[in-house]
Coordinates of N, CA, C and O in Angstrom, one line a residue:
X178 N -28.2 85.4 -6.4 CA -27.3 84.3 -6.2 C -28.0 83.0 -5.9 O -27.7 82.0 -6.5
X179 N -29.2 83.0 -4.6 CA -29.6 82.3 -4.5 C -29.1 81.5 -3.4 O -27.9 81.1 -3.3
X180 N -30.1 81.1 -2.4 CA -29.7 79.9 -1.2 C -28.7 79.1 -1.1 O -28.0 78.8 -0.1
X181 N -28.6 78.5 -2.6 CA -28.2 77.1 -2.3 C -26.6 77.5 -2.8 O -25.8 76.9 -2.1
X182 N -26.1 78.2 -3.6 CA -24.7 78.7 -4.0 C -24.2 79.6 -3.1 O -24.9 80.7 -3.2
X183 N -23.5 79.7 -2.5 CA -22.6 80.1 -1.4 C -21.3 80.9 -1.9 O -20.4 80.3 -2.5
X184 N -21.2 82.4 -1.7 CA -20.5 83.0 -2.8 C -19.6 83.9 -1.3 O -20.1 84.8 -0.6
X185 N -18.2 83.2 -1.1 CA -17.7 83.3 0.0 C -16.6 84.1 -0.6 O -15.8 83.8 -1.5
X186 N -16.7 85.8 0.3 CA -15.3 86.9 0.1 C -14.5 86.0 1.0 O -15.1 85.4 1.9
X187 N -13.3 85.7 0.9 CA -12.4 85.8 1.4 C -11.1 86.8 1.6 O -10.4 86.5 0.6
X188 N -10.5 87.8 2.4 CA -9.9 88.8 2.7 C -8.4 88.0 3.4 O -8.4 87.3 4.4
X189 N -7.5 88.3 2.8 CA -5.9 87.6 3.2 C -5.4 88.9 3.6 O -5.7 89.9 2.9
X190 N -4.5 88.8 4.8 CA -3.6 89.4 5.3 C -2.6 88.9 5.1 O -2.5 87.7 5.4
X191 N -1.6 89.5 4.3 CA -0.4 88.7 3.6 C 1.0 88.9 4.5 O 2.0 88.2 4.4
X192 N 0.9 90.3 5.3 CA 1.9 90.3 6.1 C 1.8 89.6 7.3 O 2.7 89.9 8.2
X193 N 1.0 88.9 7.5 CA 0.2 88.4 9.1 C 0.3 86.9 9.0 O 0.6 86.2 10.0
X194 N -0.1 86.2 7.3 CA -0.2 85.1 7.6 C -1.4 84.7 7.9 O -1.6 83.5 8.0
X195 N -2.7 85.7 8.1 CA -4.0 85.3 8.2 C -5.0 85.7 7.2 O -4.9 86.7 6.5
X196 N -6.2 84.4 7.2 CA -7.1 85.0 6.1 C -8.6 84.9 7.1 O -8.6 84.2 8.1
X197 N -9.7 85.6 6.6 CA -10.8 85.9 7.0 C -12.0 85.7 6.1 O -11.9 86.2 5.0
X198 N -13.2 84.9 6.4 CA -14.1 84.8 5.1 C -15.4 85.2 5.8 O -15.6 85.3 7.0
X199 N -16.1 85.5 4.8 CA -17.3 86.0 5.3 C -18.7 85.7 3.7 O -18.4 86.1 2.5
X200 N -19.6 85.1 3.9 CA -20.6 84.5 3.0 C -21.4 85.5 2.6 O -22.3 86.0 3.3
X201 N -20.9 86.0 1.2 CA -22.0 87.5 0.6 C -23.5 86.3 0.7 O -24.2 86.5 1.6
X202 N -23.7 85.6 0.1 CA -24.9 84.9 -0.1 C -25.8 85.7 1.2 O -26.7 86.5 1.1
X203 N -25.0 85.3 2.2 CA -26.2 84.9 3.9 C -25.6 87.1 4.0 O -26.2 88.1 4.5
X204 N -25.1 86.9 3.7 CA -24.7 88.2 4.0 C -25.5 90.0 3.6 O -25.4 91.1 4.1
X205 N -26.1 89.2 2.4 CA -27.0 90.3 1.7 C -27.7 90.0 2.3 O -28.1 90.8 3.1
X206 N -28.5 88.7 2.3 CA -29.9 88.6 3.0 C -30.2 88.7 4.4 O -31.1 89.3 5.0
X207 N -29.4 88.3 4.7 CA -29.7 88.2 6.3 C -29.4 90.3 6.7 O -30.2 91.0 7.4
X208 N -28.2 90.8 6.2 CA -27.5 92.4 6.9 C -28.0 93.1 5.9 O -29.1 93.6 6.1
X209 N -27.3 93.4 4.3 CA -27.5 94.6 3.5 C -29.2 94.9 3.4 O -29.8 96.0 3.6
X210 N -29.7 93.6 2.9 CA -31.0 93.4 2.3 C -32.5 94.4 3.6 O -33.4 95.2 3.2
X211 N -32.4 93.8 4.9 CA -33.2 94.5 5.9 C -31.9 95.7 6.6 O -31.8 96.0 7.7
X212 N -31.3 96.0 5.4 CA -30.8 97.7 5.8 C -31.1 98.0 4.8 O -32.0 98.7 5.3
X213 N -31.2 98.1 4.0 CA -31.7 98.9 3.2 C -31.8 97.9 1.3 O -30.8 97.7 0.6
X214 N -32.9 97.8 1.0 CA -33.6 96.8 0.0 C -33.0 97.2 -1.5 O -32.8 96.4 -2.5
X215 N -32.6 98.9 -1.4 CA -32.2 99.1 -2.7 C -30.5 99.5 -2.6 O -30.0 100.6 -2.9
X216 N -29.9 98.1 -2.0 CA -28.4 99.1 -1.9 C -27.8 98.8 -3.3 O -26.6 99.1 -3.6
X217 N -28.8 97.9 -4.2 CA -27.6 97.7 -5.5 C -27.8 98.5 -6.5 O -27.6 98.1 -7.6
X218 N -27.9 99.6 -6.3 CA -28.2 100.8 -6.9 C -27.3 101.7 -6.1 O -27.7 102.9 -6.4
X219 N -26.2 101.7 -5.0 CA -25.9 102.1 -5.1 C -24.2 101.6 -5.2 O -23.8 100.4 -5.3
X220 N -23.3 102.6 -5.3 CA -21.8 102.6 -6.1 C -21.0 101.5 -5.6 O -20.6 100.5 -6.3
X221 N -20.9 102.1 -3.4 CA -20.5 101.1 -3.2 C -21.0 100.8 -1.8 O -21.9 101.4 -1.1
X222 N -20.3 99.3 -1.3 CA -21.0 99.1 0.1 C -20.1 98.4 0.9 O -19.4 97.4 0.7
X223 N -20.2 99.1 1.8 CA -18.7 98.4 2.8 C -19.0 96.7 3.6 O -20.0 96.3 4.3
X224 N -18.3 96.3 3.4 CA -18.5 94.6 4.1 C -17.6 94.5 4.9 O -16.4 94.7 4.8
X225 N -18.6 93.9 6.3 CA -17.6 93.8 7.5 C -17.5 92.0 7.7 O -18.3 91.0 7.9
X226 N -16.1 92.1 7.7 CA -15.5 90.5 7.6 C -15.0 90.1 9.3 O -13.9 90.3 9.8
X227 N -16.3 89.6 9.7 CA -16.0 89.1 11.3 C -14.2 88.6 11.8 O -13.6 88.1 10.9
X228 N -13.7 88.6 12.7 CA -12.4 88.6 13.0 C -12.5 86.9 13.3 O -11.6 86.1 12.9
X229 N -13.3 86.7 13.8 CA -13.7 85.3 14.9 C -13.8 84.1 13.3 O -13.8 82.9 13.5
X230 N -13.9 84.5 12.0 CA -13.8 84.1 11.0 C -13.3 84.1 10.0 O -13.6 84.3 8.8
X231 N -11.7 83.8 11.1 CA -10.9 83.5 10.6 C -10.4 82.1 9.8 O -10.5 81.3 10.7
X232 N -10.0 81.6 9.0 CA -9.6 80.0 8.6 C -8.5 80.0 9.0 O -7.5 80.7 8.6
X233 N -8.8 78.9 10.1 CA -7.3 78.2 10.6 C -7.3 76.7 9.9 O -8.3 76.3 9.2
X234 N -6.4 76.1 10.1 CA -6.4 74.8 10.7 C -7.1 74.2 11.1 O -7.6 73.1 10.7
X235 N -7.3 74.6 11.7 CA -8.2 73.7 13.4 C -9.7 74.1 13.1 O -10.5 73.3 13.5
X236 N -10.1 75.2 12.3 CA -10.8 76.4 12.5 C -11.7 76.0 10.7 O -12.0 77.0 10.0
X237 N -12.0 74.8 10.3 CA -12.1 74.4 9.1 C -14.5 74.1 8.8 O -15.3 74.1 7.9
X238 N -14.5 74.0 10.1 CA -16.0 73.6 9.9 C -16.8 74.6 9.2 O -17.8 74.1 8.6
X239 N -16.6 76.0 9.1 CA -17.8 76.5 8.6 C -17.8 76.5 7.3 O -18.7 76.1 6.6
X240 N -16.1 77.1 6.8 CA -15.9 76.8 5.2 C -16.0 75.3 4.9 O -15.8 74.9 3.8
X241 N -16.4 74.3 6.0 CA -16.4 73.2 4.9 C -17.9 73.0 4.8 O -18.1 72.2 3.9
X242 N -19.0 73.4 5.5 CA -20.4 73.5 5.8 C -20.7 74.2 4.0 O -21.1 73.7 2.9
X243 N -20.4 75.3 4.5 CA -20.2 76.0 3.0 C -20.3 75.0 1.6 O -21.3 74.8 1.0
X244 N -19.3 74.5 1.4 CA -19.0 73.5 0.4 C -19.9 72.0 0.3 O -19.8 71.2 -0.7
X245 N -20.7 71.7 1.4 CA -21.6 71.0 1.4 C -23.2 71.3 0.8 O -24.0 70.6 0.2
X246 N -23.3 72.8 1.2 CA -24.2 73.4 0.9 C -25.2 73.0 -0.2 O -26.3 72.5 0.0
X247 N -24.8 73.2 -1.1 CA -25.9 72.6 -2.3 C -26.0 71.1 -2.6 O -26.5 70.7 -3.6
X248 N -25.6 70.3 -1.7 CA -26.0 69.0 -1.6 C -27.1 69.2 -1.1 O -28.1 69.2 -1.7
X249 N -27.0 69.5 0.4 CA -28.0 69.8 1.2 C -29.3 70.3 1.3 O -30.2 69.9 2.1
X250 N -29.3 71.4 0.0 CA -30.5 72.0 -0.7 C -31.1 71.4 -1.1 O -32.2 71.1 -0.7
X251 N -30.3 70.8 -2.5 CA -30.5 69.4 -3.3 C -31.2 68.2 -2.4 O -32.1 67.4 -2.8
X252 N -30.8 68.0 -1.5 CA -31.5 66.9 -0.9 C -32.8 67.0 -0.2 O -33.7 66.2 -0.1
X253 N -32.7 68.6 0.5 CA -33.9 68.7 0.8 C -35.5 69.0 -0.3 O -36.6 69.2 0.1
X254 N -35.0 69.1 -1.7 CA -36.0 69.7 -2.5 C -35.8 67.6 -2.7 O -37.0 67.2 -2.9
X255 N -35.1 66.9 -2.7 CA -35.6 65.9 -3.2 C -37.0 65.3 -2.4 O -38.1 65.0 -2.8
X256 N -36.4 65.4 -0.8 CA -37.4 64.8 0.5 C -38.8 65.8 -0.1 O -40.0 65.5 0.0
X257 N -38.4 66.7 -0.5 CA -40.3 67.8 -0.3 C -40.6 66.6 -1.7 O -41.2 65.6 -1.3
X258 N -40.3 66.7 -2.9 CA -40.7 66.0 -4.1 C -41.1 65.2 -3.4 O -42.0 65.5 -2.7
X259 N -40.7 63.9 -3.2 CA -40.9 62.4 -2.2 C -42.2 62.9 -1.3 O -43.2 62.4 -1.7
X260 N -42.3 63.6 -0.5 CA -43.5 63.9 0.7 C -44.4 64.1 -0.4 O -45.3 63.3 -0.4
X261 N -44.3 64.9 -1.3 CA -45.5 65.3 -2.3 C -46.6 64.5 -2.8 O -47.8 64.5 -2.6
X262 N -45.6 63.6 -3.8 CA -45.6 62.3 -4.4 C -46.1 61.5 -3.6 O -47.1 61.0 -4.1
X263 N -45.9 60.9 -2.4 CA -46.5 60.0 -1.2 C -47.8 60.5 -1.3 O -48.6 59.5 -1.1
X264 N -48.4 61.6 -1.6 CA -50.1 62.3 -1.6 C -50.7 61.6 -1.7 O -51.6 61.2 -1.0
X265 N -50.1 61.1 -3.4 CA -51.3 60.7 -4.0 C -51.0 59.2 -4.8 O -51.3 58.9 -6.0
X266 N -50.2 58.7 -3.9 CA -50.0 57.0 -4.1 C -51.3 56.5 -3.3 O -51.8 56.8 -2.2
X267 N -51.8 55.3 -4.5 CA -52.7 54.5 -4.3 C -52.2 53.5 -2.4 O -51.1 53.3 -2.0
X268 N -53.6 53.3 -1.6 CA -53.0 52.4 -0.3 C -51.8 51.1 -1.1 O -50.6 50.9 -0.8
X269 N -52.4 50.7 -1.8 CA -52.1 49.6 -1.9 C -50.9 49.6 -2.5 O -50.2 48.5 -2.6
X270 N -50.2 51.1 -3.1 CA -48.9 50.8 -3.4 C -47.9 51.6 -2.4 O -46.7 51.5 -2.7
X271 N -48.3 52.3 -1.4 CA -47.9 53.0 -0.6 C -46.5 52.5 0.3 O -45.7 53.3 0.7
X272 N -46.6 51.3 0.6 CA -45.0 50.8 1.5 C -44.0 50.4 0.1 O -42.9 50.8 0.1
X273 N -44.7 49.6 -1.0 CA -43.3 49.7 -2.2 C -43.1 51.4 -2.5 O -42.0 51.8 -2.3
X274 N -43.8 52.0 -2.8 CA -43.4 53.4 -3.0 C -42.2 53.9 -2.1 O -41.1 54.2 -2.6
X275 N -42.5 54.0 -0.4 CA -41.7 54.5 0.5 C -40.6 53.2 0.6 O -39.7 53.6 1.3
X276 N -40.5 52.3 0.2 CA -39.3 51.4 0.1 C -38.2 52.2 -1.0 O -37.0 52.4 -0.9
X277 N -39.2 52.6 -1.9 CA -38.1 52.9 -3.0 C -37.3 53.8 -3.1 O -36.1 53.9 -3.4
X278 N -38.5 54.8 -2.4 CA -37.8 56.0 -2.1 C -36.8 55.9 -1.1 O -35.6 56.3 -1.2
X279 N -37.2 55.5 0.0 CA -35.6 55.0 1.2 C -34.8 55.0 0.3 O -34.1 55.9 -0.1
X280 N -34.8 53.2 -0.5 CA -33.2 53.3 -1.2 C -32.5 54.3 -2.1 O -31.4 54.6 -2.5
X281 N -33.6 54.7 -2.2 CA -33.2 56.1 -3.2 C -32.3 56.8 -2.2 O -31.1 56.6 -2.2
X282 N -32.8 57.4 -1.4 CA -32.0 58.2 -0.4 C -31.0 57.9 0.4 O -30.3 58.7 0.8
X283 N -30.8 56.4 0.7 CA -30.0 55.7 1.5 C -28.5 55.9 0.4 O -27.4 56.3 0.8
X284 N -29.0 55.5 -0.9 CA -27.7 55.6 -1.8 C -27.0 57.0 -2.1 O -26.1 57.2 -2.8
X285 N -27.8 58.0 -1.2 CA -27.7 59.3 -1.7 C -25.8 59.2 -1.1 O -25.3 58.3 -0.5
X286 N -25.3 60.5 -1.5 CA -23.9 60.4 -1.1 C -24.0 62.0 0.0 O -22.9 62.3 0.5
X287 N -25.2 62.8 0.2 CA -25.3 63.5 1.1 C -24.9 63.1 2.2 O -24.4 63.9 3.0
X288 N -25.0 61.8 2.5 CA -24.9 61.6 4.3 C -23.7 61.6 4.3 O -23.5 62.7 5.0
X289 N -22.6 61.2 4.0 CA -21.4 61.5 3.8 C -20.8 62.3 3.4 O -19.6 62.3 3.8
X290 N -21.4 63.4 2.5 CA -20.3 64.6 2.4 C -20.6 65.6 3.2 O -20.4 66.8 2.9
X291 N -21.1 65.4 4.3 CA -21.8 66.8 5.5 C -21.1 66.3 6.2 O -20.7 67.2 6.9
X292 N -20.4 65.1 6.7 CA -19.6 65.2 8.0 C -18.4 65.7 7.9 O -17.8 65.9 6.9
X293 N -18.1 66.1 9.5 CA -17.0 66.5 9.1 C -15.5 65.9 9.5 O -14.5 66.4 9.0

């Protein structure tokens, strides 16, 4: 799947009125993956969908973290590119270079879609 795509079970209780989500992404890696390396081989695998993660109303920040997510990746492979590149700029072109790059980033629309 990969880091940066965020691949969220969602579980609805339809007589209750409540729903519960839980992120396979962070979820293989972080729980199935150091239980055991070869579970996709097998049939099936039970997923436990925390209670406390629930989506309310009120209750909106982690699913909206989620949906930021690949900005955030995306921005950070831009900043490593940028540090890289800074290596091996000449002295003399070194503050227009880091000028450019600021405005580069300043226009980015990251800073704005992470708040919440």
């Amino acid at each position: 799947m990969g880091a940066a795509l965020p691949v969220l079970l969602v579980l609805v209780d339809v007589s209750q009125r409540r729903s519960f989500f839980v992120c396979l992404t962070d979820y293989v890696d972080k729980i199935i993956l150091p239980e055991n390396v070869d579970y996709a081989k097998r049939r099936m695998k039970t997923i436990h969908v925390p209670e406390r993660n629930e989506i309310t109303a009120t209750h909106l920040e982690t699913p909206r973290y989620y949906a930021t997510r690949p900005k955030l990746y995306a921005a950070f492979q831009k900043f490593g590119y940028q540090d890289h590149e800074l290596q091996y700029v000449e002295d003399d072109n070194l503050l227009e270079t880091c000028e450019r790059f600021a405005r580069f980033l300043l226009r980015s629309d990251v800073w704005h879609s992470c708040r919440s």
